[in-house]
Short mmCIF file of C-alpha atoms in Angstrom, two decimals:
data_model
loop_
_atom_site.label_atom_id
_atom_site.label_comp_id
_atom_site.label_asym_id
_atom_site.label_seq_id
_atom_site.Cartn_x
_atom_site.Cartn_y
_atom_site.Cartn_z
CA UNK G 1 7.96 -10.09 -13.10
CA UNK G 2 4.51 -11.17 -12.04
CA UNK G 3 3.37 -7.86 -10.58
CA UNK G 4 2.45 -9.57 -7.31
CA UNK G 5 3.42 -8.50 -3.81
CA UNK G 6 3.08 -10.05 -0.36
CA UNK G 7 1.93 -8.90 3.03
CA UNK G 8 3.40 -11.48 5.38
CA UNK G 9 2.91 -9.55 8.63
CA UNK G 10 -0.18 -8.58 10.56
CA UNK G 11 -0.97 -4.85 10.42
CA UNK G 12 -0.64 -4.52 14.21
CA UNK G 13 2.89 -5.99 13.96
CA UNK G 14 3.77 -3.41 11.29
CA UNK G 15 2.63 -0.65 13.65
CA UNK G 16 4.97 -1.95 16.35
CA UNK G 17 7.99 -2.35 14.07
CA UNK G 18 7.67 1.16 12.62
CA UNK G 19 6.79 2.85 15.95
CA UNK G 20 3.39 4.07 14.78
CA UNK G 21 1.45 5.50 17.75
CA UNK G 22 -1.34 3.19 18.98
CA UNK G 23 -3.95 5.97 18.70
CA UNK G 24 -3.48 6.15 14.90
CA UNK G 25 -6.14 4.26 12.88
CA UNK G 26 -5.34 0.63 12.04
CA UNK G 27 -6.57 -0.63 8.66
CA UNK G 28 -8.26 -4.03 8.64
CA UNK G 29 -6.17 -5.92 6.06
CA UNK G 30 -5.30 -9.59 6.48
CA UNK G 31 -1.84 -10.96 5.61
CA UNK G 32 -1.59 -12.46 2.12
CA UNK G 33 1.16 -14.13 0.11
CA UNK G 34 -0.54 -13.25 -3.16
CA UNK G 35 -1.44 -9.55 -3.39
CA UNK G 36 -2.54 -8.73 -6.93
CA UNK G 37 -2.28 -5.34 -8.66
CA UNK G 38 -5.21 -3.09 -7.65
CA UNK G 39 -5.46 -4.76 -4.20
CA UNK G 40 -5.14 -2.49 -1.15
CA UNK G 41 -1.95 -2.63 0.94
CA UNK G 42 -0.88 -0.81 4.11
CA UNK G 43 1.83 1.80 3.55
CA UNK G 44 3.94 3.48 6.24
CA UNK G 45 4.11 7.22 5.70
CA UNK G 46 5.45 10.30 7.45
CA UNK G 47 2.75 12.65 8.75
CA UNK G 48 4.77 15.86 8.91
CA UNK G 49 1.98 17.90 10.46
CA UNK G 50 1.64 15.52 13.41
CA UNK G 51 5.38 14.77 13.48
CA UNK G 52 4.86 11.01 13.53
CA UNK G 53 4.48 8.03 11.23
CA UNK G 54 1.13 6.90 9.90
CA UNK G 55 -0.23 3.70 8.41
CA UNK G 56 -2.38 4.34 5.36
CA UNK G 57 -3.99 2.10 2.77
CA UNK G 58 -3.00 2.49 -0.87
CA UNK G 59 -3.76 0.58 -4.02
CA UNK G 60 -0.93 -1.65 -5.25
CA UNK G 61 -0.09 -1.15 -8.91
CA UNK G 62 1.50 1.00 -11.57
CA UNK G 63 0.03 4.16 -13.03
CA UNK G 64 2.36 5.27 -15.83
CA UNK G 65 2.83 8.95 -16.61
CA UNK G 66 2.03 8.74 -20.32
CA UNK G 67 -1.73 7.99 -20.53
CA UNK G 68 -4.00 11.02 -20.91
CA UNK G 69 -6.69 9.34 -18.78
CA UNK G 70 -6.38 6.72 -16.06
CA UNK G 71 -9.06 4.04 -15.82
CA UNK G 72 -8.96 2.60 -12.27
CA UNK G 73 -10.74 -0.60 -13.36
CA UNK G 74 -8.16 -1.42 -16.00
CA UNK G 75 -4.97 -2.94 -14.62
CA UNK G 76 -1.46 -2.39 -15.95
CA UNK G 77 0.03 -5.71 -14.81
CA UNK G 78 2.27 -7.12 -17.50
CA UNK G 79 2.34 -3.81 -19.37
CA UNK G 80 5.41 -3.25 -21.52
CA UNK G 81 7.08 0.07 -22.18
#
């Protein structure tokens, strides 16, 4: 596995498909067929307080449970267990 992901849709299209209200903030992330670990990606979440879906930006990658400290600049792509 290469650890890569893709974002083939525009963020405004994602908002329409997942019925995210238009007044919610829209992140400015361009579509990409080659999203590397540590790159930001839009993520659809459930805002339980507001009772609606939200579109947030999160960092793509793996943070395993076993390290005592997490270094955000050091990637874990290709890491073996």
